[in-house]
N, CA, C and O atoms as a CHARMM CRD file, in Angstrom:
* protein
*
  356
    1    1 MET  N      9.60800 145.00200 -56.23500 PROA 1      0.00000
    2    1 MET  CA    10.24500 145.23300 -57.51800 PROA 1      0.00000
    3    1 MET  C     10.31500 143.89500 -58.24300 PROA 1      0.00000
    4    1 MET  O     10.56300 142.85100 -57.63800 PROA 1      0.00000
    5    2 PHE  N     10.09100 143.95200 -59.55400 PROA 2      0.00000
    6    2 PHE  CA    10.09200 142.75300 -60.38000 PROA 2      0.00000
    7    2 PHE  C     11.07400 142.91900 -61.53300 PROA 2      0.00000
    8    2 PHE  O     11.24400 144.01500 -62.06800 PROA 2      0.00000
    9    3 ALA  N     11.71400 141.82000 -61.90500 PROA 3      0.00000
   10    3 ALA  CA    12.60500 141.79700 -63.06000 PROA 3      0.00000
   11    3 ALA  C     11.80400 141.29400 -64.25000 PROA 3      0.00000
   12    3 ALA  O     11.26500 140.18700 -64.22800 PROA 3      0.00000
   13    4 VAL  N     11.73200 142.11600 -65.28400 PROA 4      0.00000
   14    4 VAL  CA    11.00400 141.75500 -66.49500 PROA 4      0.00000
   15    4 VAL  C     12.03000 141.56100 -67.60700 PROA 4      0.00000
   16    4 VAL  O     12.75200 142.48900 -67.97100 PROA 4      0.00000
   17    5 GLN  N     12.08300 140.34900 -68.13600 PROA 5      0.00000
   18    5 GLN  CA    13.06300 140.02400 -69.16900 PROA 5      0.00000
   19    5 GLN  C     12.39900 140.11300 -70.53600 PROA 5      0.00000
   20    5 GLN  O     11.30900 139.58200 -70.74600 PROA 5      0.00000
   21    6 LEU  N     13.07700 140.79700 -71.47000 PROA 6      0.00000
   22    6 LEU  CA    12.55900 140.99000 -72.82200 PROA 6      0.00000
   23    6 LEU  C     13.67100 140.78400 -73.82400 PROA 6      0.00000
   24    6 LEU  O     14.85200 140.85000 -73.48300 PROA 6      0.00000
   25    7 THR  N     13.28700 140.53400 -75.06200 PROA 7      0.00000
   26    7 THR  CA    14.26100 140.44100 -76.13600 PROA 7      0.00000
   27    7 THR  C     13.85600 141.39000 -77.24500 PROA 7      0.00000
   28    7 THR  O     12.74100 141.31800 -77.76200 PROA 7      0.00000
   29    8 LEU  N     14.75700 142.27000 -77.60300 PROA 8      0.00000
   30    8 LEU  CA    14.55800 143.16700 -78.73700 PROA 8      0.00000
   31    8 LEU  C     15.21000 142.48200 -79.93500 PROA 8      0.00000
   32    8 LEU  O     16.43200 142.33700 -79.96700 PROA 8      0.00000
   33    9 PRO  N     14.41500 142.05800 -80.92300 PROA 9      0.00000
   34    9 PRO  CA    14.97700 141.29900 -82.04000 PROA 9      0.00000
   35    9 PRO  C     16.05100 142.06500 -82.80500 PROA 9      0.00000
   36    9 PRO  O     16.00700 143.29100 -82.89600 PROA 9      0.00000
   37   10 ALA  N     17.00800 141.33200 -83.34900 PROA 10     0.00000
   38   10 ALA  CA    18.06200 141.93300 -84.16300 PROA 10     0.00000
   39   10 ALA  C     17.42100 142.68200 -85.32200 PROA 10     0.00000
   40   10 ALA  O     16.46700 142.20200 -85.93500 PROA 10     0.00000
   41   11 GLY  N     17.95400 143.86100 -85.61500 PROA 11     0.00000
   42   11 GLY  CA    17.45400 144.65100 -86.73000 PROA 11     0.00000
   43   11 GLY  C     16.27100 145.52000 -86.39000 PROA 11     0.00000
   44   11 GLY  O     15.82100 146.27900 -87.24900 PROA 11     0.00000
   45   12 ALA  N     15.73800 145.45300 -85.17500 PROA 12     0.00000
   46   12 ALA  CA    14.61900 146.30100 -84.78800 PROA 12     0.00000
   47   12 ALA  C     15.13600 147.69400 -84.46000 PROA 12     0.00000
   48   12 ALA  O     16.27300 147.85000 -84.01600 PROA 12     0.00000
   49   13 GLY  N     14.33200 148.67000 -84.67100 PROA 13     0.00000
   50   13 GLY  CA    14.72600 150.04500 -84.35800 PROA 13     0.00000
   51   13 GLY  C     15.11700 150.80500 -85.60200 PROA 13     0.00000
   52   13 GLY  O     15.27800 150.22800 -86.67700 PROA 13     0.00000
   53   14 ALA  N     15.26900 152.11400 -85.44500 PROA 14     0.00000
   54   14 ALA  CA    15.50400 152.99500 -86.59000 PROA 14     0.00000
   55   14 ALA  C     16.82800 152.71500 -87.29100 PROA 14     0.00000
   56   14 ALA  O     16.85000 152.40900 -88.48300 PROA 14     0.00000
   57   15 ALA  N     17.92100 152.81800 -86.56000 PROA 15     0.00000
   58   15 ALA  CA    19.23100 152.66600 -87.18300 PROA 15     0.00000
   59   15 ALA  C     19.65900 151.20000 -87.25500 PROA 15     0.00000
   60   15 ALA  O     20.54800 150.84700 -88.03000 PROA 15     0.00000
   61   16 ALA  N     19.02800 150.35100 -86.44900 PROA 16     0.00000
   62   16 ALA  CA    19.31200 148.92100 -86.39800 PROA 16     0.00000
   63   16 ALA  C     20.79100 148.59400 -86.23100 PROA 16     0.00000
   64   16 ALA  O     21.33900 147.81300 -87.00800 PROA 16     0.00000
   65   17 PRO  N     21.45100 149.18500 -85.21900 PROA 17     0.00000
   66   17 PRO  CA    22.82400 148.77400 -84.95200 PROA 17     0.00000
   67   17 PRO  C     22.83200 147.36000 -84.40800 PROA 17     0.00000
   68   17 PRO  O     21.78200 146.81800 -84.06200 PROA 17     0.00000
   69   18 SER  N     23.99500 146.76700 -84.33100 PROA 18     0.00000
   70   18 SER  CA    24.05100 145.40500 -83.82500 PROA 18     0.00000
   71   18 SER  C     24.98800 145.32400 -82.63200 PROA 18     0.00000
   72   18 SER  O     25.74500 146.25400 -82.35300 PROA 18     0.00000
   73   19 GLY  N     24.92700 144.20500 -81.93500 PROA 19     0.00000
   74   19 GLY  CA    25.83600 143.93400 -80.84200 PROA 19     0.00000
   75   19 GLY  C     25.70800 144.88900 -79.67900 PROA 19     0.00000
   76   19 GLY  O     24.61700 145.33800 -79.32800 PROA 19     0.00000
   77   20 GLU  N     26.85700 145.18800 -79.08700 PROA 20     0.00000
   78   20 GLU  CA    26.87800 146.03900 -77.89500 PROA 20     0.00000
   79   20 GLU  C     26.40800 147.46300 -78.18200 PROA 20     0.00000
   80   20 GLU  O     25.88200 148.12800 -77.29000 PROA 20     0.00000
   81   21 ALA  N     26.59000 147.93800 -79.41400 PROA 21     0.00000
   82   21 ALA  CA    26.09000 149.27300 -79.77300 PROA 21     0.00000
   83   21 ALA  C     24.57200 149.31000 -79.66400 PROA 21     0.00000
   84   21 ALA  O     24.00700 150.28400 -79.16600 PROA 21     0.00000
   85   22 ALA  N     23.91200 148.25800 -80.12500 PROA 22     0.00000
   86   22 ALA  CA    22.45900 148.17700 -80.03100 PROA 22     0.00000
   87   22 ALA  C     22.01600 148.11800 -78.57000 PROA 22     0.00000
   88   22 ALA  O     21.03300 148.75500 -78.19200 PROA 22     0.00000
   89   23 ALA  N     22.73000 147.36600 -77.76100 PROA 23     0.00000
   90   23 ALA  CA    22.39700 147.25900 -76.34100 PROA 23     0.00000
   91   23 ALA  C     22.51800 148.61300 -75.65300 PROA 23     0.00000
   92   23 ALA  O     21.64500 148.99900 -74.87600 PROA 23     0.00000
   93   24 ALA  N     23.59200 149.32900 -75.93800 PROA 24     0.00000
   94   24 ALA  CA    23.79100 150.65400 -75.33700 PROA 24     0.00000
   95   24 ALA  C     22.71700 151.63300 -75.79100 PROA 24     0.00000
   96   24 ALA  O     22.22200 152.42400 -74.98700 PROA 24     0.00000
   97   25 GLU  N     22.35000 151.59000 -77.07400 PROA 25     0.00000
   98   25 GLU  CA    21.30900 152.48300 -77.58000 PROA 25     0.00000
   99   25 GLU  C     19.95300 152.16500 -76.97300 PROA 25     0.00000
  100   25 GLU  O     19.19800 153.07600 -76.63500 PROA 25     0.00000
  101   26 ALA  N     19.63700 150.89000 -76.83100 PROA 26     0.00000
  102   26 ALA  CA    18.36800 150.49500 -76.22400 PROA 26     0.00000
  103   26 ALA  C     18.30100 150.96900 -74.78100 PROA 26     0.00000
  104   26 ALA  O     17.28300 151.51000 -74.34900 PROA 26     0.00000
  105   27 GLN  N     19.37700 150.76900 -74.03600 PROA 27     0.00000
  106   27 GLN  CA    19.40100 151.19900 -72.63400 PROA 27     0.00000
  107   27 GLN  C     19.24400 152.71100 -72.52900 PROA 27     0.00000
  108   27 GLN  O     18.47800 153.19500 -71.69500 PROA 27     0.00000
  109   28 ALA  N     19.95000 153.45600 -73.35400 PROA 28     0.00000
  110   28 ALA  CA    19.85000 154.92200 -73.33300 PROA 28     0.00000
  111   28 ALA  C     18.43900 155.37500 -73.68800 PROA 28     0.00000
  112   28 ALA  O     17.91500 156.30400 -73.07200 PROA 28     0.00000
  113   29 ALA  N     17.82000 154.73200 -74.67000 PROA 29     0.00000
  114   29 ALA  CA    16.46300 155.11200 -75.07100 PROA 29     0.00000
  115   29 ALA  C     15.46100 154.85300 -73.95400 PROA 29     0.00000
  116   29 ALA  O     14.55400 155.65400 -73.72900 PROA 29     0.00000
  117   30 LEU  N     15.62300 153.74300 -73.26000 PROA 30     0.00000
  118   30 LEU  CA    14.71600 153.44300 -72.15200 PROA 30     0.00000
  119   30 LEU  C     14.82400 154.49400 -71.05300 PROA 30     0.00000
  120   30 LEU  O     13.80700 154.98200 -70.55900 PROA 30     0.00000
  121   31 TRP  N     16.04300 154.84100 -70.67200 PROA 31     0.00000
  122   31 TRP  CA    16.21400 155.85500 -69.62800 PROA 31     0.00000
  123   31 TRP  C     15.70400 157.21600 -70.09700 PROA 31     0.00000
  124   31 TRP  O     15.12200 157.95800 -69.30500 PROA 31     0.00000
  125   32 ALA  N     15.90700 157.55000 -71.35300 PROA 32     0.00000
  126   32 ALA  CA    15.46400 158.84900 -71.86300 PROA 32     0.00000
  127   32 ALA  C     13.94100 158.97500 -71.84300 PROA 32     0.00000
  128   32 ALA  O     13.41100 160.06900 -71.65000 PROA 32     0.00000
  129   33 CYS  N     13.24400 157.87100 -72.03900 PROA 33     0.00000
  130   33 CYS  CA    11.77800 157.90900 -72.09400 PROA 33     0.00000
  131   33 CYS  C     11.10300 157.57900 -70.76700 PROA 33     0.00000
  132   33 CYS  O      9.90200 157.80500 -70.61600 PROA 33     0.00000
  133   34 ALA  N     11.84500 157.05500 -69.81500 PROA 34     0.00000
  134   34 ALA  CA    11.24100 156.62900 -68.54800 PROA 34     0.00000
  135   34 ALA  C     10.69000 157.81300 -67.76700 PROA 34     0.00000
  136   34 ALA  O     11.33900 158.84800 -67.61800 PROA 34     0.00000
  137   35 ALA  N      9.47700 157.62700 -67.27800 PROA 35     0.00000
  138   35 ALA  CA     8.81200 158.60900 -66.42500 PROA 35     0.00000
  139   35 ALA  C      8.64200 157.98400 -65.04000 PROA 35     0.00000
  140   35 ALA  O      8.70500 156.76200 -64.90500 PROA 35     0.00000
  141   36 PRO  N      8.42900 158.79900 -64.01900 PROA 36     0.00000
  142   36 PRO  CA     8.25600 158.24000 -62.67600 PROA 36     0.00000
  143   36 PRO  C      7.17300 157.15400 -62.59500 PROA 36     0.00000
  144   36 PRO  O      7.32800 156.18100 -61.85700 PROA 36     0.00000
  145   37 ASP  N      6.09300 157.31500 -63.34000 PROA 37     0.00000
  146   37 ASP  CA     5.00600 156.33400 -63.30900 PROA 37     0.00000
  147   37 ASP  C      5.39400 154.97700 -63.88900 PROA 37     0.00000
  148   37 ASP  O      4.69300 153.99000 -63.66600 PROA 37     0.00000
  149   38 ASP  N      6.49700 154.91300 -64.62700 PROA 38     0.00000
  150   38 ASP  CA     6.94900 153.63900 -65.18000 PROA 38     0.00000
  151   38 ASP  C      7.55500 152.74200 -64.11000 PROA 38     0.00000
  152   38 ASP  O      7.60500 151.52400 -64.28400 PROA 38     0.00000
  153   39 GLY  N      8.01200 153.31700 -63.01700 PROA 39     0.00000
  154   39 GLY  CA     8.58700 152.53700 -61.93000 PROA 39     0.00000
  155   39 GLY  C      9.93300 151.90700 -62.25900 PROA 39     0.00000
  156   39 GLY  O     10.35100 150.96300 -61.59000 PROA 39     0.00000
  157   40 LEU  N     10.61400 152.41500 -63.27800 PROA 40     0.00000
  158   40 LEU  CA    11.88800 151.82100 -63.68600 PROA 40     0.00000
  159   40 LEU  C     12.96800 152.12900 -62.65900 PROA 40     0.00000
  160   40 LEU  O     13.20900 153.28800 -62.32300 PROA 40     0.00000
  161   41 GLU  N     13.61200 151.08100 -62.16700 PROA 41     0.00000
  162   41 GLU  CA    14.67600 151.22800 -61.19000 PROA 41     0.00000
  163   41 GLU  C     16.05800 150.96500 -61.78700 PROA 41     0.00000
  164   41 GLU  O     17.03500 151.61800 -61.41800 PROA 41     0.00000
  165   42 HSD  N     16.13400 150.00600 -62.71300 PROA 42     0.00000
  166   42 HSD  CA    17.42300 149.61300 -63.27200 PROA 42     0.00000
  167   42 HSD  C     17.17500 148.91800 -64.59900 PROA 42     0.00000
  168   42 HSD  O     16.12500 148.31100 -64.80700 PROA 42     0.00000
  169   43 VAL  N     18.16500 149.01400 -65.50700 PROA 43     0.00000
  170   43 VAL  CA    18.09100 148.33300 -66.79800 PROA 43     0.00000
  171   43 VAL  C     19.40500 147.61100 -67.04000 PROA 43     0.00000
  172   43 VAL  O     20.48100 148.16800 -66.82100 PROA 43     0.00000
  173   44 ARG  N     19.31000 146.36600 -67.49200 PROA 44     0.00000
  174   44 ARG  CA    20.47500 145.62000 -67.98600 PROA 44     0.00000
  175   44 ARG  C     20.21400 145.34000 -69.44900 PROA 44     0.00000
  176   44 ARG  O     19.15100 144.83900 -69.81500 PROA 44     0.00000
  177   45 ALA  N     21.17400 145.65900 -70.27400 PROA 45     0.00000
  178   45 ALA  CA    21.05500 145.39600 -71.70800 PROA 45     0.00000
  179   45 ALA  C     22.35300 144.76300 -72.18400 PROA 45     0.00000
  180   45 ALA  O     23.44500 145.21000 -71.83400 PROA 45     0.00000
  181   46 ARG  N     22.21500 143.70900 -72.99400 PROA 46     0.00000
  182   46 ARG  CA    23.41400 143.06800 -73.53800 PROA 46     0.00000
  183   46 ARG  C     23.07600 142.43500 -74.87400 PROA 46     0.00000
  184   46 ARG  O     21.93400 142.06500 -75.14500 PROA 46     0.00000
  185   47 ALA  N     24.09700 142.32400 -75.69000 PROA 47     0.00000
  186   47 ALA  CA    23.93800 141.67100 -76.98400 PROA 47     0.00000
  187   47 ALA  C     23.75000 140.17400 -76.76300 PROA 47     0.00000
  188   47 ALA  O     24.48100 139.55300 -75.99200 PROA 47     0.00000
  189   48 VAL  N     22.76100 139.60400 -77.44800 PROA 48     0.00000
  190   48 VAL  CA    22.51600 138.17000 -77.44700 PROA 48     0.00000
  191   48 VAL  C     22.34700 137.74600 -78.90500 PROA 48     0.00000
  192   48 VAL  O     22.12000 138.60000 -79.76200 PROA 48     0.00000
  193   49 PRO  N     22.45200 136.47100 -79.20500 PROA 49     0.00000
  194   49 PRO  CA    22.33400 136.03900 -80.60000 PROA 49     0.00000
  195   49 PRO  C     21.04200 136.50200 -81.28700 PROA 49     0.00000
  196   49 PRO  O     21.03800 136.76200 -82.49000 PROA 49     0.00000
  197   50 GLU  N     19.95800 136.60300 -80.53000 PROA 50     0.00000
  198   50 GLU  CA    18.67000 137.00800 -81.10700 PROA 50     0.00000
  199   50 GLU  C     18.54800 138.51000 -81.31200 PROA 50     0.00000
  200   50 GLU  O     17.65300 138.95400 -82.03100 PROA 50     0.00000
  201   51 GLY  N     19.41800 139.30300 -80.70500 PROA 51     0.00000
  202   51 GLY  CA    19.34400 140.76600 -80.77900 PROA 51     0.00000
  203   51 GLY  C     19.89300 141.39900 -79.51400 PROA 51     0.00000
  204   51 GLY  O     21.09200 141.33800 -79.24200 PROA 51     0.00000
  205   52 VAL  N     18.99200 142.01500 -78.73500 PROA 52     0.00000
  206   52 VAL  CA    19.38400 142.63700 -77.47200 PROA 52     0.00000
  207   52 VAL  C     18.53200 142.05100 -76.35500 PROA 52     0.00000
  208   52 VAL  O     17.30300 142.10200 -76.40700 PROA 52     0.00000
  209   53 GLY  N     19.19000 141.49900 -75.35300 PROA 53     0.00000
  210   53 GLY  CA    18.49600 141.00500 -74.18000 PROA 53     0.00000
  211   53 GLY  C     18.38800 142.13100 -73.16800 PROA 53     0.00000
  212   53 GLY  O     19.37800 142.78800 -72.84600 PROA 53     0.00000
  213   54 LEU  N     17.19000 142.34700 -72.67500 PROA 54     0.00000
  214   54 LEU  CA    16.94400 143.40700 -71.69500 PROA 54     0.00000
  215   54 LEU  C     16.34300 142.81300 -70.43000 PROA 54     0.00000
  216   54 LEU  O     15.53300 141.88800 -70.48500 PROA 54     0.00000
  217   55 VAL  N     16.74800 143.35300 -69.30200 PROA 55     0.00000
  218   55 VAL  CA    16.08300 143.06900 -68.04100 PROA 55     0.00000
  219   55 VAL  C     15.76200 144.42400 -67.44100 PROA 55     0.00000
  220   55 VAL  O     16.65800 145.21100 -67.13700 PROA 55     0.00000
  221   56 LEU  N     14.47200 144.68700 -67.27500 PROA 56     0.00000
  222   56 LEU  CA    14.01000 145.93100 -66.65900 PROA 56     0.00000
  223   56 LEU  C     13.55700 145.60800 -65.24400 PROA 56     0.00000
  224   56 LEU  O     12.71900 144.73000 -65.03800 PROA 56     0.00000
  225   57 TYR  N     14.10500 146.31100 -64.28600 PROA 57     0.00000
  226   57 TYR  CA    13.71000 146.15200 -62.89200 PROA 57     0.00000
  227   57 TYR  C     12.68900 147.24000 -62.61500 PROA 57     0.00000
  228   57 TYR  O     13.00200 148.43000 -62.64400 PROA 57     0.00000
  229   58 VAL  N     11.45300 146.81000 -62.34600 PROA 58     0.00000
  230   58 VAL  CA    10.31400 147.71800 -62.30400 PROA 58     0.00000
  231   58 VAL  C      9.59400 147.61300 -60.96300 PROA 58     0.00000
  232   58 VAL  O      9.29500 146.51900 -60.48500 PROA 58     0.00000
  233   59 ARG  N      9.32300 148.77700 -60.36700 PROA 59     0.00000
  234   59 ARG  CA     8.49500 148.82800 -59.15600 PROA 59     0.00000
  235   59 ARG  C      7.03900 148.69400 -59.58300 PROA 59     0.00000
  236   59 ARG  O      6.57300 149.43000 -60.45300 PROA 59     0.00000
  237   60 ALA  N      6.32300 147.75800 -58.97400 PROA 60     0.00000
  238   60 ALA  CA     4.91000 147.56700 -59.26800 PROA 60     0.00000
  239   60 ALA  C      4.29000 146.72400 -58.16200 PROA 60     0.00000
  240   60 ALA  O      4.99100 146.08900 -57.37400 PROA 60     0.00000
  241   61 ALA  N      2.95500 146.73100 -58.12100 PROA 61     0.00000
  242   61 ALA  CA     2.23700 145.97800 -57.09800 PROA 61     0.00000
  243   61 ALA  C      2.35800 144.47300 -57.30200 PROA 61     0.00000
  244   61 ALA  O      2.38200 143.71100 -56.33500 PROA 61     0.00000
  245   62 ASP  N      2.43500 144.04300 -58.56800 PROA 62     0.00000
  246   62 ASP  CA     2.55000 142.61400 -58.85000 PROA 62     0.00000
  247   62 ASP  C      3.25700 142.42100 -60.19300 PROA 62     0.00000
  248   62 ASP  O      3.55000 143.38100 -60.90700 PROA 62     0.00000
  249   63 GLU  N      3.51900 141.16500 -60.51000 PROA 63     0.00000
  250   63 GLU  CA     4.27800 140.86500 -61.73000 PROA 63     0.00000
  251   63 GLU  C      3.54000 141.31500 -62.98900 PROA 63     0.00000
  252   63 GLU  O      4.16000 141.81900 -63.92600 PROA 63     0.00000
  253   64 ALA  N      2.23100 141.13600 -63.01400 PROA 64     0.00000
  254   64 ALA  CA     1.45600 141.54000 -64.19300 PROA 64     0.00000
  255   64 ALA  C      1.56300 143.05100 -64.42000 PROA 64     0.00000
  256   64 ALA  O      1.70100 143.50100 -65.55800 PROA 64     0.00000
  257   65 ALA  N      1.50000 143.81500 -63.36100 PROA 65     0.00000
  258   65 ALA  CA     1.62000 145.27600 -63.48100 PROA 65     0.00000
  259   65 ALA  C      3.02500 145.65600 -63.92800 PROA 65     0.00000
  260   65 ALA  O      3.19400 146.58000 -64.72300 PROA 65     0.00000
  261   66 ALA  N      4.02900 144.95300 -63.42400 PROA 66     0.00000
  262   66 ALA  CA     5.41700 145.23100 -63.82900 PROA 66     0.00000
  263   66 ALA  C      5.60500 144.95500 -65.31500 PROA 66     0.00000
  264   66 ALA  O      6.24700 145.74200 -66.01000 PROA 66     0.00000
  265   67 ARG  N      5.06100 143.85700 -65.80800 PROA 67     0.00000
  266   67 ARG  CA     5.17500 143.51600 -67.22900 PROA 67     0.00000
  267   67 ARG  C      4.44900 144.54100 -68.08800 PROA 67     0.00000
  268   67 ARG  O      4.93400 144.91900 -69.15400 PROA 67     0.00000
  269   68 SER  N      3.29700 144.98800 -67.63000 PROA 68     0.00000
  270   68 SER  CA     2.54500 146.00400 -68.36200 PROA 68     0.00000
  271   68 SER  C      3.32100 147.31600 -68.42900 PROA 68     0.00000
  272   68 SER  O      3.39100 147.94500 -69.48500 PROA 68     0.00000
  273   69 ARG  N      3.89600 147.72400 -67.31900 PROA 69     0.00000
  274   69 ARG  CA     4.70200 148.94900 -67.30100 PROA 69     0.00000
  275   69 ARG  C      5.90500 148.82700 -68.22700 PROA 69     0.00000
  276   69 ARG  O      6.23900 149.76700 -68.94900 PROA 69     0.00000
  277   70 ALA  N      6.55400 147.67000 -68.20300 PROA 70     0.00000
  278   70 ALA  CA     7.71800 147.44800 -69.06100 PROA 70     0.00000
  279   70 ALA  C      7.31700 147.51100 -70.53200 PROA 70     0.00000
  280   70 ALA  O      8.01000 148.14000 -71.33300 PROA 70     0.00000
  281   71 ARG  N      6.21300 146.87000 -70.89700 PROA 71     0.00000
  282   71 ARG  CA     5.73100 146.91000 -72.28900 PROA 71     0.00000
  283   71 ARG  C      5.42800 148.32900 -72.73200 PROA 71     0.00000
  284   71 ARG  O      5.80800 148.73900 -73.82900 PROA 71     0.00000
  285   72 ASN  N      4.73800 149.08400 -71.87000 PROA 72     0.00000
  286   72 ASN  CA     4.38000 150.46200 -72.21500 PROA 72     0.00000
  287   72 ASN  C      5.62300 151.32700 -72.41000 PROA 72     0.00000
  288   72 ASN  O      5.69900 152.11300 -73.35500 PROA 72     0.00000
  289   73 LEU  N      6.58600 151.18000 -71.52200 PROA 73     0.00000
  290   73 LEU  CA     7.82400 151.94400 -71.64600 PROA 73     0.00000
  291   73 LEU  C      8.56200 151.55300 -72.92300 PROA 73     0.00000
  292   73 LEU  O      9.03800 152.41500 -73.66100 PROA 73     0.00000
  293   74 LEU  N      8.65200 150.27900 -73.17200 PROA 74     0.00000
  294   74 LEU  CA     9.35100 149.81900 -74.36900 PROA 74     0.00000
  295   74 LEU  C      8.66400 150.31000 -75.63700 PROA 74     0.00000
  296   74 LEU  O      9.33600 150.66800 -76.60500 PROA 74     0.00000
  297   75 ALA  N      7.35000 150.33100 -75.64100 PROA 75     0.00000
  298   75 ALA  CA     6.61400 150.81400 -76.81400 PROA 75     0.00000
  299   75 ALA  C      6.91500 152.28100 -77.09300 PROA 75     0.00000
  300   75 ALA  O      6.96800 152.69800 -78.25000 PROA 75     0.00000
  301   76 ARG  N      7.11200 153.06000 -76.04000 PROA 76     0.00000
  302   76 ARG  CA     7.45300 154.47800 -76.22200 PROA 76     0.00000
  303   76 ARG  C      8.91100 154.66300 -76.59700 PROA 76     0.00000
  304   76 ARG  O      9.24200 155.48500 -77.45100 PROA 76     0.00000
  305   77 ALA  N      9.77900 153.89900 -75.95600 PROA 77     0.00000
  306   77 ALA  CA    11.21900 154.10700 -76.12200 PROA 77     0.00000
  307   77 ALA  C     11.77200 153.44800 -77.38000 PROA 77     0.00000
  308   77 ALA  O     12.63400 154.01100 -78.05500 PROA 77     0.00000
  309   78 LEU  N     11.28800 152.28700 -77.68500 PROA 78     0.00000
  310   78 LEU  CA    11.82100 151.49800 -78.79700 PROA 78     0.00000
  311   78 LEU  C     10.65800 150.96200 -79.61100 PROA 78     0.00000
  312   78 LEU  O     10.21300 149.83800 -79.38000 PROA 78     0.00000
  313   79 PRO  N     10.16700 151.72700 -80.54000 PROA 79     0.00000
  314   79 PRO  CA     8.98700 151.28200 -81.30000 PROA 79     0.00000
  315   79 PRO  C      9.31500 150.09000 -82.20600 PROA 79     0.00000
  316   79 PRO  O      9.42700 150.22800 -83.42400 PROA 79     0.00000
  317   80 ALA  N      9.46400 148.92900 -81.58400 PROA 80     0.00000
  318   80 ALA  CA     9.75700 147.69200 -82.30000 PROA 80     0.00000
  319   80 ALA  C      9.14000 146.54500 -81.52700 PROA 80     0.00000
  320   80 ALA  O      8.85700 146.67800 -80.33600 PROA 80     0.00000
  321   81 ALA  N      8.93300 145.45100 -82.17200 PROA 81     0.00000
  322   81 ALA  CA     8.33700 144.28400 -81.51700 PROA 81     0.00000
  323   81 ALA  C      9.30900 143.69700 -80.51100 PROA 81     0.00000
  324   81 ALA  O     10.51700 143.66000 -80.74700 PROA 81     0.00000
  325   82 VAL  N      8.78000 143.24000 -79.39300 PROA 82     0.00000
  326   82 VAL  CA     9.57700 142.54400 -78.39200 PROA 82     0.00000
  327   82 VAL  C      8.90600 141.23200 -78.05600 PROA 82     0.00000
  328   82 VAL  O      7.70200 141.06200 -78.24900 PROA 82     0.00000
  329   83 ARG  N      9.69300 140.31700 -77.55600 PROA 83     0.00000
  330   83 ARG  CA     9.17800 139.01500 -77.16000 PROA 83     0.00000
  331   83 ARG  C      9.35100 138.89000 -75.65100 PROA 83     0.00000
  332   83 ARG  O     10.46600 138.96200 -75.13400 PROA 83     0.00000
  333   84 LEU  N      8.24800 138.70400 -74.95900 PROA 84     0.00000
  334   84 LEU  CA     8.29500 138.46100 -73.52000 PROA 84     0.00000
  335   84 LEU  C      8.33800 136.96100 -73.28800 PROA 84     0.00000
  336   84 LEU  O      7.58500 136.21900 -73.91800 PROA 84     0.00000
  337   85 PRO  N      9.20000 136.50700 -72.40100 PROA 85     0.00000
  338   85 PRO  CA     9.24900 135.06100 -72.13700 PROA 85     0.00000
  339   85 PRO  C      7.96100 134.59100 -71.49500 PROA 85     0.00000
  340   85 PRO  O      7.31200 135.34200 -70.76600 PROA 85     0.00000
  341   86 SER  N      7.59200 133.35600 -71.76300 PROA 86     0.00000
  342   86 SER  CA     6.34100 132.83500 -71.19400 PROA 86     0.00000
  343   86 SER  C      6.49500 132.47700 -69.72600 PROA 86     0.00000
  344   86 SER  O      5.52100 132.53400 -68.97500 PROA 86     0.00000
  345   87 GLY  N      7.68100 132.11500 -69.30900 PROA 87     0.00000
  346   87 GLY  CA     7.89600 131.73800 -67.91300 PROA 87     0.00000
  347   87 GLY  C      8.15000 132.94700 -67.03900 PROA 87     0.00000
  348   87 GLY  O      8.43300 134.04300 -67.52300 PROA 87     0.00000
  349   88 ARG  N      8.04300 132.72400 -65.74800 PROA 88     0.00000
  350   88 ARG  CA     8.28000 133.81100 -64.79600 PROA 88     0.00000
  351   88 ARG  C      9.76800 134.05500 -64.68300 PROA 88     0.00000
  352   88 ARG  O     10.55200 133.11100 -64.57600 PROA 88     0.00000
  353   89 ARG  N     10.16900 135.34300 -64.70600 PROA 89     0.00000
  354   89 ARG  CA    11.56400 135.72000 -64.59800 PROA 89     0.00000
  355   89 ARG  C     11.72800 136.71200 -63.48900 PROA 89     0.00000
  356   89 ARG  O     12.84100 137.16600 -63.22500 PROA 89     0.00000
């Protein structure tokens, strides 16, 4: 299992709530869209100055596959741009 850290920029998403409301909505959307093939085990979402910080714990063969699964899930659940950190998390 790999932890994939992402940032959902402030104002992204349909209703664009802010703070903890945005974090709760992002987490709910991820769980609502997650399929078994996504390998999602756990989600942490919290308000950060940039928007919503997410950590997706994903089952995968390697880190690259985990990041790909996380991106695909996020694209379905939250149709907004995300920033993946360049370093390993």
